[in-house]
Every structure is written in structure tokens, then in C-alpha cells.
Amino acid sequence: MQMGNIVEILEKDRFSKDEIVKLLQVEGDDRSLLFSKAQEMKLLKVGRKVYFRGLIEFSNVCSKDCYYCGIRNSNTNVHRFCLSDEEILNAAQFAHQQNYGSVVLQSGETTSTAFTARIENLIHEIKKQSNNQLGITLSLGEQTEETYQRWFNAGAHRYLLRIESSNEELYRKIHPADHSFQSRLNCLKTLQKIGFQTGTGVMVGLPFQTLEILADDLLFMQQINVDMVGMGPYIEHTETPLYQFRSELWPIEKRFDMTLKMIAILRLMMKDINIAAATALQAIDPMGREKAVKIGANIIMPNITPGTYRNDYALYQNKPCVDEEPEQCAGCLDARIALADGDIGYGEWGDSKHFLERKNKPL
Ligand code: SF4
């Protein structure tokens, strides 16, 4: 590919699908150029700060059966766990003491009136015990509008719901027939309507995925106007149906590199959103998250789930840091962010600048 070509594309304010596909293929000097442009854009629009969201993976009980996921309902080899309210509140207290600014409550998908009420109560308790200082992000899957509204009213203000692939055909290949693509889209719209800072994301390097599909994923994020994105490389899990297609996968290094390119291109397309450096990057390269921070990401979600439960929340295999306790992660992260030329936004919510702009505009 000619360098001039890429220089021209990178000077544009909006990219076409073909241009994104070209950017996803850059190598050598062109690749360095893409990354340095994304780095510049990040510093210009969201600055050097990296915000922490203490991740509490409080339950691996899930009613769904996504074909790529290690904790899918049909996997009988999983030891199922659910943290008590006290354990969750202690983890949130730890995040507050560490001055993390926010927590993420994440679990497998459960829909019941008892679950809705439990989360609502936990949101109130976390707010109370932190004097309203901790921001709360939820990542609890597809729920009814009423449930989302109750959790928003209780004080949660961000919600992550990854589409995993915006290509409906691919979505159908990686999910059972009763997992509706349209329902997921509707949930994203509902979350935006209610007023959540709304996040989505995709896996990079899935079987059957093409560069064109990945380009469409980025355009999809732009089109639905999300505030936050988390994208990670697909890492196969032996106890899942998708594992049978492992011979068709890109090498793991390519999936890693493609994820970095997706982050860099997205930073150029959606300049002021929050982009998370996914833990799955660290599973492939010990410095994976830091590399993502350098070229566009500005959010890190340190895992503060008590160590004893971490092994059981394996959506993919070789998940990093599963044997560590939260206290060990804290010191480790400070040094890592400094290496990625970032400053940690301690005690700050670090809300999406894009959201602050968007909320005053009609959908
Ligand atoms: S990806 Fe999420 S919803 Fe799907 S099976 Fe895994 S935990 Fe459940």
C-alpha cells in the first residue's frame, strides 16, 4: 500500500467503509502513522488521563448460551458462584478506598424481579457508603425498559451492552436462534433514551468475520452514537461451540493487532468517546492494555472481584491476573499507566465527553 494513500485518508474527518478497510490493513510505516495520529487525537480530545472502573464480576450465573462464552448456561463444567451483597459492597468499598472513581457491576444475564430489586438496592447502598462519590456502571445484559429505568433512578449512570457483532448474519452464527439481534439493538436505544451513558463493543477476530464486517462495526458505533466502547480480541474457549472453528481463526497476534487498529481508527472517528482497554488484550500480551492506552484508549477496568472467584468468571481462557488479590493489582497498575504515557484520574468519574455533548441534542 502506498504511504500517500494512507496520509490522504488520515487527513479526512469522516471515513468511508472502503477507507476503514484500508486502514485495517496498514503495516509498517503506515501502521505507525495510524497509531501516531490516533495518539495525537486522543491527547487533543480527551487528554492524558486514564480513568479506572473497578470491575466486580459478581456472578457467573447466566441464562444465555452465547456460542463463544465459557460461562454459557449449557457449560456444565463451570463452578457457578454469586457474591453476597456484603462481598459486593466490600469490593465497592475497596474501589472507593483506592480512589478509583467508579465501579462496574457485571454478571451473567439474569432477568427476574428479585434480581432487579437486588441490583437496585446495591446501587443505593454503594452510593450511600461512598457518600455519592463512586460512579456506577452496569453490565448486566438485556433487561426491560422498566428495569433499566429503576437502576438509572437508583443512581447508576453508565451501561455497557456489547453488540459483539453489528452484522446480523454473523450475530446469528455466534448465538442460538432465540438470542435476538433486534432485541439487543432495542436495548441500546432504550438505554440511550433513559439517559445512560451507553457503551457497546465487538469481538475482533471471530470466525467468519471479515475486514468489511469490522469496518461496518465501527460505522455502526458511529451511527448509533455511543458514548463508550470496549473491544477485545476474540479468544477461543475449549468448552464452547465456536471452538470447532478454531482452525479458521486469524493467528492470535493478528487478532491482537487488529484490535489495536480498531481502537486507533475508532479514536479518529469518534474523537471524544471513552474507549476501554479490554483485559483480553492483556491475556495475549502482558503489556496489551498499555499499548491500547497509548494509541487511543482512556479507560481501564481493574478487576476487584475477590481473587477466589476470578477463576470462575472465564468468558475466555488464559484470563490474566486470576490468581491475584485486588490489593496486588493496585500498585501494579500505577506503574503500567505511567509506561503508557498516561496519568490516572484518581477520584474522578471520567465521564464520556461525547455524552456531555450528546445529552442536550435530540436522538
Ligand atoms: S456472553 Fe454474557 S450473556 Fe452470553 S453466555 Fe456469556 S455471560 Fe451469558
Coordinates of C-alpha atoms and ligand atoms in Angstrom, one line a residue:
M1 CA 0.0 0.0 0.0
Q2 CA 1.2 3.5 -0.9
M3 CA 2.1 5.7 2.1
G4 CA 0.5 8.7 0.3
N5 CA -2.8 6.9 0.1
I6 CA -3.0 6.4 3.9
V7 CA -1.8 10.0 4.6
E8 CA -4.7 11.3 2.5
I9 CA -7.2 9.1 4.3
L10 CA -5.9 10.0 7.7
E11 CA -6.5 13.7 6.9
K12 CA -10.2 13.2 6.4
D13 CA -12.8 14.0 9.1
R14 CA -15.0 11.0 8.2
F15 CA -14.0 7.6 6.7
S16 CA -15.9 5.6 4.2
K17 CA -16.2 1.8 4.6
D18 CA -13.5 1.2 2.0
E19 CA -11.2 3.7 3.7
I20 CA -11.7 1.9 7.0
V21 CA -10.9 -1.4 5.4
K22 CA -7.7 0.1 4.0
L23 CA -6.7 1.4 7.4
L24 CA -7.3 -2.0 9.0
Q25 CA -4.7 -3.4 6.6
V26 CA -1.9 -1.0 7.2
E27 CA 1.5 -2.3 8.0
G28 CA 5.0 -0.9 8.7
D29 CA 5.2 2.9 8.4
D30 CA 1.6 3.2 7.6
R31 CA 0.7 1.4 10.7
S32 CA 2.9 3.7 12.8
L33 CA 1.3 6.7 11.2
L34 CA -2.2 5.5 12.0
F35 CA -1.2 4.9 15.6
S36 CA 0.6 8.3 16.0
K37 CA -2.5 10.1 14.5
A38 CA -4.8 8.3 16.9
Q39 CA -2.4 9.1 19.8
E40 CA -2.5 12.8 18.8
M41 CA -6.3 12.8 18.6
K42 CA -6.6 11.2 22.0
L43 CA -4.3 13.8 23.6
L44 CA -6.2 16.6 21.9
K45 CA -9.7 15.5 22.6
V46 CA -9.7 13.5 25.9
G47 CA -6.2 14.2 27.2
R48 CA -3.6 12.0 29.0
K49 CA -5.9 10.9 31.8
V50 CA -6.8 7.3 32.2
Y51 CA -9.9 6.5 34.4
F52 CA -10.3 3.4 36.5
R53 CA -13.5 1.5 36.8
G54 CA -13.2 -1.2 39.5
L55 CA -14.7 -4.3 37.9
I56 CA -16.8 -6.5 40.2
E57 CA -17.8 -9.7 38.3
F58 CA -20.3 -10.7 41.0
S59 CA -21.9 -13.8 39.4
N60 CA -21.3 -16.2 36.6
V61 CA -24.8 -17.5 36.6
C62 CA -26.3 -16.8 33.1
S63 CA -29.5 -17.7 31.4
K64 CA -28.0 -17.3 27.9
D65 CA -25.9 -19.6 25.7
C66 CA -23.7 -17.4 23.5
Y67 CA -21.6 -19.8 21.4
Y68 CA -18.3 -18.1 22.3
C69 CA -18.6 -17.8 26.0
G70 CA -17.1 -20.0 28.6
I71 CA -19.8 -19.4 31.2
R72 CA -22.7 -20.0 28.9
N73 CA -25.7 -21.7 30.5
S74 CA -25.0 -25.1 28.9
N75 CA -21.5 -25.4 30.1
T76 CA -21.9 -27.8 33.0
N77 CA -18.2 -27.7 33.8
V78 CA -18.4 -24.2 35.3
H79 CA -18.5 -23.8 39.0
R80 CA -21.3 -21.3 39.4
F81 CA -20.9 -18.6 42.1
C82 CA -22.7 -15.4 43.2
L83 CA -21.1 -13.0 45.6
S84 CA -23.2 -12.0 48.6
D85 CA -24.3 -8.3 49.0
E86 CA -21.7 -7.9 51.7
E87 CA -18.9 -9.2 49.4
I88 CA -20.1 -6.8 46.6
L89 CA -20.2 -3.8 49.0
N90 CA -16.8 -4.7 50.4
A91 CA -15.4 -4.7 46.8
A92 CA -17.0 -1.3 46.1
Q93 CA -15.6 0.0 49.4
F94 CA -12.1 -1.2 48.3
A95 CA -12.6 0.7 45.0
H96 CA -13.5 3.8 46.9
Q97 CA -10.5 3.5 49.3
Q98 CA -8.3 3.1 46.3
N99 CA -9.8 6.3 44.9
Y100 CA -10.9 4.6 41.7
G101 CA -13.8 6.9 41.0
S102 CA -16.2 4.3 39.7
V103 CA -17.1 0.6 39.8
V104 CA -18.6 -1.7 37.2
L105 CA -21.2 -4.3 38.3
Q106 CA -21.0 -7.2 35.8
S107 CA -22.6 -10.6 35.8
G108 CA -24.1 -13.2 33.5
E109 CA -27.6 -12.4 32.3
T110 CA -30.4 -12.8 34.8
T111 CA -33.9 -11.4 34.5
S112 CA -36.2 -11.6 37.5
T113 CA -38.0 -9.2 39.8
A114 CA -35.8 -10.4 42.6
F115 CA -32.6 -9.6 40.6
T116 CA -33.9 -6.2 39.6
A117 CA -34.7 -5.3 43.2
R118 CA -31.3 -6.7 44.4
I119 CA -29.3 -4.6 42.0
E120 CA -31.4 -1.5 42.8
N121 CA -30.7 -2.0 46.4
L122 CA -27.0 -2.5 45.8
I123 CA -26.8 0.7 43.8
H124 CA -28.4 2.6 46.7
E125 CA -26.0 1.0 49.2
I126 CA -22.9 1.7 47.1
K127 CA -24.0 5.3 46.7
K128 CA -24.7 5.6 50.4
Q129 CA -21.4 4.1 51.6
S130 CA -19.3 6.2 49.3
N131 CA -21.1 9.5 50.0
N132 CA -22.3 9.5 46.4
Q133 CA -18.7 9.6 45.3
L134 CA -18.5 6.4 43.4
G135 CA -19.8 6.4 39.8
I136 CA -21.6 3.1 38.9
T137 CA -21.5 1.4 35.5
L138 CA -23.7 -1.6 34.9
S139 CA -23.0 -4.5 32.6
L140 CA -26.0 -6.8 33.2
G141 CA -27.2 -7.6 29.7
E142 CA -30.7 -7.3 28.2
Q143 CA -33.4 -6.1 30.5
T144 CA -36.8 -4.5 30.3
E145 CA -37.1 -0.7 30.0
E146 CA -38.7 -0.6 33.4
T147 CA -35.7 -2.4 35.0
Y148 CA -33.2 -0.1 33.2
Q149 CA -35.2 2.9 34.4
R150 CA -35.2 1.7 38.0
W151 CA -31.5 1.1 38.0
F152 CA -30.9 4.6 36.5
N153 CA -33.2 6.2 39.1
A154 CA -31.3 4.4 41.8
G155 CA -28.1 6.1 40.7
A156 CA -26.3 4.0 38.0
H157 CA -25.3 6.3 35.2
R158 CA -23.4 4.2 32.6
Y159 CA -24.4 0.9 31.0
L160 CA -22.3 -1.5 28.8
L161 CA -24.1 -3.7 26.4
R162 CA -21.7 -5.1 23.7
I163 CA -23.4 -6.0 20.4
E164 CA -20.4 -8.4 19.8
S165 CA -21.0 -8.1 16.1
S166 CA -23.2 -5.5 14.3
N167 CA -23.5 -7.8 11.3
E168 CA -26.8 -9.6 11.9
E169 CA -25.8 -12.7 9.9
L170 CA -22.6 -13.1 11.9
Y171 CA -24.5 -12.3 15.1
R172 CA -26.8 -15.3 14.3
K173 CA -23.9 -17.6 13.7
I174 CA -22.4 -16.9 17.1
H175 CA -25.7 -17.0 19.1
P176 CA -28.5 -19.5 19.4
A177 CA -31.7 -18.7 17.4
D178 CA -33.5 -17.3 20.4
H179 CA -30.9 -14.6 21.1
S180 CA -32.4 -11.7 19.1
F181 CA -30.2 -9.2 17.4
Q182 CA -33.1 -6.8 17.2
S183 CA -33.8 -7.0 20.9
R184 CA -30.2 -6.1 21.6
L185 CA -30.4 -3.1 19.4
N186 CA -33.6 -2.1 21.0
C187 CA -32.0 -2.3 24.4
L188 CA -29.2 0.0 23.3
K189 CA -31.7 2.5 22.1
T190 CA -33.7 2.3 25.3
L191 CA -30.6 2.8 27.4
Q192 CA -29.8 6.0 25.5
K193 CA -33.4 7.2 25.8
I194 CA -33.4 6.7 29.6
G195 CA -30.2 8.8 29.8
F196 CA -27.5 6.3 30.5
Q197 CA -24.0 6.9 29.1
T198 CA -24.2 4.0 26.8
G199 CA -21.4 1.7 25.8
T200 CA -21.1 -1.1 23.3
G201 CA -18.4 -3.1 21.6
V202 CA -17.4 -6.1 19.5
M203 CA -15.1 -9.0 19.5
V204 CA -12.3 -8.8 17.0
G205 CA -11.1 -11.9 15.1
L206 CA -14.3 -14.1 15.3
P207 CA -14.6 -17.0 12.9
F208 CA -16.5 -15.8 9.8
Q209 CA -15.6 -12.2 10.4
T210 CA -14.1 -10.1 7.6
L211 CA -12.4 -6.7 7.5
E212 CA -15.6 -5.4 5.8
I213 CA -17.6 -6.6 8.8
L214 CA -15.2 -4.9 11.2
A215 CA -15.4 -1.7 9.2
D216 CA -19.2 -1.9 9.5
D217 CA -18.9 -2.4 13.2
L218 CA -17.0 0.9 13.5
L219 CA -19.6 2.7 11.3
F220 CA -22.4 1.2 13.4
M221 CA -20.9 2.6 16.6
Q222 CA -20.7 6.0 15.0
Q223 CA -24.2 5.8 13.6
I224 CA -25.9 4.8 16.8
N225 CA -23.7 7.5 18.5
V226 CA -22.5 5.5 21.5
D227 CA -20.6 7.2 24.4
M228 CA -18.2 4.4 25.3
V229 CA -16.7 1.4 23.6
G230 CA -15.0 -1.8 24.7
M231 CA -13.5 -4.0 22.1
G232 CA -11.3 -7.0 22.7
P233 CA -9.7 -9.8 20.6
Y234 CA -11.8 -13.0 20.4
I235 CA -10.1 -15.7 22.5
E236 CA -11.5 -19.1 22.0
H237 CA -12.7 -21.3 24.9
T238 CA -12.4 -25.0 24.6
E239 CA -15.8 -25.7 26.2
T240 CA -17.8 -23.7 23.6
P241 CA -19.4 -24.5 20.3
L242 CA -17.3 -21.9 18.4
Y243 CA -14.2 -23.8 19.4
Q244 CA -14.8 -26.2 16.5
F245 CA -13.9 -23.3 14.1
R246 CA -10.6 -22.6 15.6
S247 CA -8.6 -23.6 12.5
E248 CA -10.3 -20.8 10.6
L249 CA -9.2 -18.1 13.1
W250 CA -6.6 -15.5 12.4
P251 CA -3.4 -16.1 14.5
I252 CA -3.8 -14.7 18.0
E253 CA -1.1 -12.0 17.2
K254 CA -3.2 -10.8 14.3
R255 CA -6.4 -10.6 16.4
F256 CA -4.4 -8.6 18.9
D257 CA -3.0 -6.2 16.3
M258 CA -6.4 -5.8 14.6
T259 CA -7.9 -4.8 17.9
L260 CA -5.3 -2.1 18.3
K261 CA -6.1 -0.9 14.8
M262 CA -9.8 -0.9 15.5
I263 CA -9.2 1.2 18.6
A264 CA -7.0 3.7 16.8
I265 CA -9.4 4.1 13.9
L266 CA -12.4 4.5 16.3
R267 CA -10.5 7.2 18.2
L268 CA -10.2 9.1 14.9
M269 CA -13.8 8.5 14.0
M270 CA -15.4 9.2 17.5
K271 CA -12.9 11.6 18.9
D272 CA -14.3 12.3 22.3
I273 CA -15.8 9.0 23.4
N274 CA -14.4 6.8 26.2
I275 CA -12.6 3.7 24.9
A276 CA -11.7 0.9 27.3
A277 CA -8.5 -1.1 27.1
A278 CA -10.0 -4.6 27.3
T279 CA -8.5 -7.2 29.7
A280 CA -8.5 -9.7 26.8
L281 CA -5.6 -7.7 25.3
Q282 CA -3.6 -8.4 28.4
A283 CA -4.3 -12.1 28.0
I284 CA -2.4 -12.1 24.7
D285 CA 0.4 -9.5 25.5
P286 CA 1.3 -8.7 29.1
M287 CA 1.5 -5.0 28.0
G288 CA -1.6 -5.2 25.9
R289 CA -3.8 -2.8 27.8
E290 CA -1.0 -0.3 28.0
K291 CA -0.4 -0.5 24.2
A292 CA -4.1 0.3 23.8
V293 CA -3.9 3.2 26.1
K294 CA -1.0 4.6 24.1
I295 CA -2.9 4.6 20.8
G296 CA -6.4 5.7 21.9
A297 CA -8.0 4.0 24.9
N298 CA -8.6 6.0 28.1
I299 CA -10.4 3.6 30.4
I300 CA -9.1 0.6 32.4
M301 CA -11.2 -1.7 34.4
P302 CA -9.0 -3.2 37.1
N303 CA -10.6 -6.5 38.3
I304 CA -11.5 -6.0 42.0
T305 CA -13.5 -9.3 42.3
P306 CA -12.2 -11.2 45.3
G307 CA -9.5 -13.5 44.0
T308 CA -11.2 -16.7 45.0
Y309 CA -13.9 -16.1 42.4
R310 CA -11.9 -14.9 39.5
N311 CA -11.1 -18.3 38.0
D312 CA -14.8 -19.0 37.7
Y313 CA -15.6 -15.9 35.6
A314 CA -13.8 -17.1 32.5
L315 CA -15.6 -16.0 29.4
Y316 CA -12.4 -16.9 27.6
Q317 CA -9.4 -18.9 28.7
N318 CA -5.9 -17.7 29.9
K319 CA -7.6 -14.7 31.5
P320 CA -4.8 -12.6 33.2
C321 CA -4.4 -11.8 36.9
V322 CA -6.9 -14.5 38.1
D323 CA -4.7 -15.6 40.9
E324 CA -4.1 -12.1 42.3
E325 CA -6.0 -10.2 45.0
P326 CA -7.2 -6.7 44.3
E327 CA -4.5 -5.1 46.5
Q328 CA -1.8 -6.6 44.4
C329 CA -3.3 -5.1 41.2
A330 CA -3.4 -1.6 42.6
G331 CA 0.3 -0.9 42.7
C332 CA 0.9 -2.8 39.5
L333 CA -1.4 -0.5 37.5
D334 CA 0.1 2.8 38.6
A335 CA 3.4 1.7 37.1
R336 CA 1.8 0.4 34.0
I337 CA -0.1 3.6 33.1
A338 CA 3.0 5.7 33.6
L339 CA 4.7 3.5 31.0
A340 CA 1.8 4.2 28.6
D341 CA 2.4 8.0 29.0
G342 CA -0.9 8.3 30.9
D343 CA -1.9 9.9 34.2
I344 CA -4.5 8.2 36.3
G345 CA -7.6 10.3 37.0
Y346 CA -7.9 9.2 40.6
G347 CA -11.2 10.0 42.4
E348 CA -12.8 11.2 39.1
W349 CA -15.7 9.7 37.3
G350 CA -14.1 10.4 33.9
D351 CA -17.5 10.6 32.2
S352 CA -17.6 10.4 28.4
K353 CA -17.1 13.9 26.9
H354 CA -19.2 12.7 24.0
F355 CA -22.1 12.0 26.3
L356 CA -22.0 15.5 27.8
E357 CA -22.2 16.9 24.3
R358 CA -24.9 14.4 23.2
K359 CA -27.3 14.7 26.1
N360 CA -28.5 18.1 25.0
K361 CA -29.2 17.0 21.5
P362 CA -32.3 15.1 20.3
L363 CA -31.6 11.4 19.4
Ligands
SF4_1 S1 -21.6 -13.6 26.8 FE1 -22.7 -12.8 28.6 S2 -24.9 -13.3 28.1 FE2 -23.6 -14.6 26.7 S3 -23.4 -16.5 27.8 FE3 -21.6 -15.3 28.4 S4 -22.2 -14.2 30.3 FE4 -24.1 -15.0 29.3

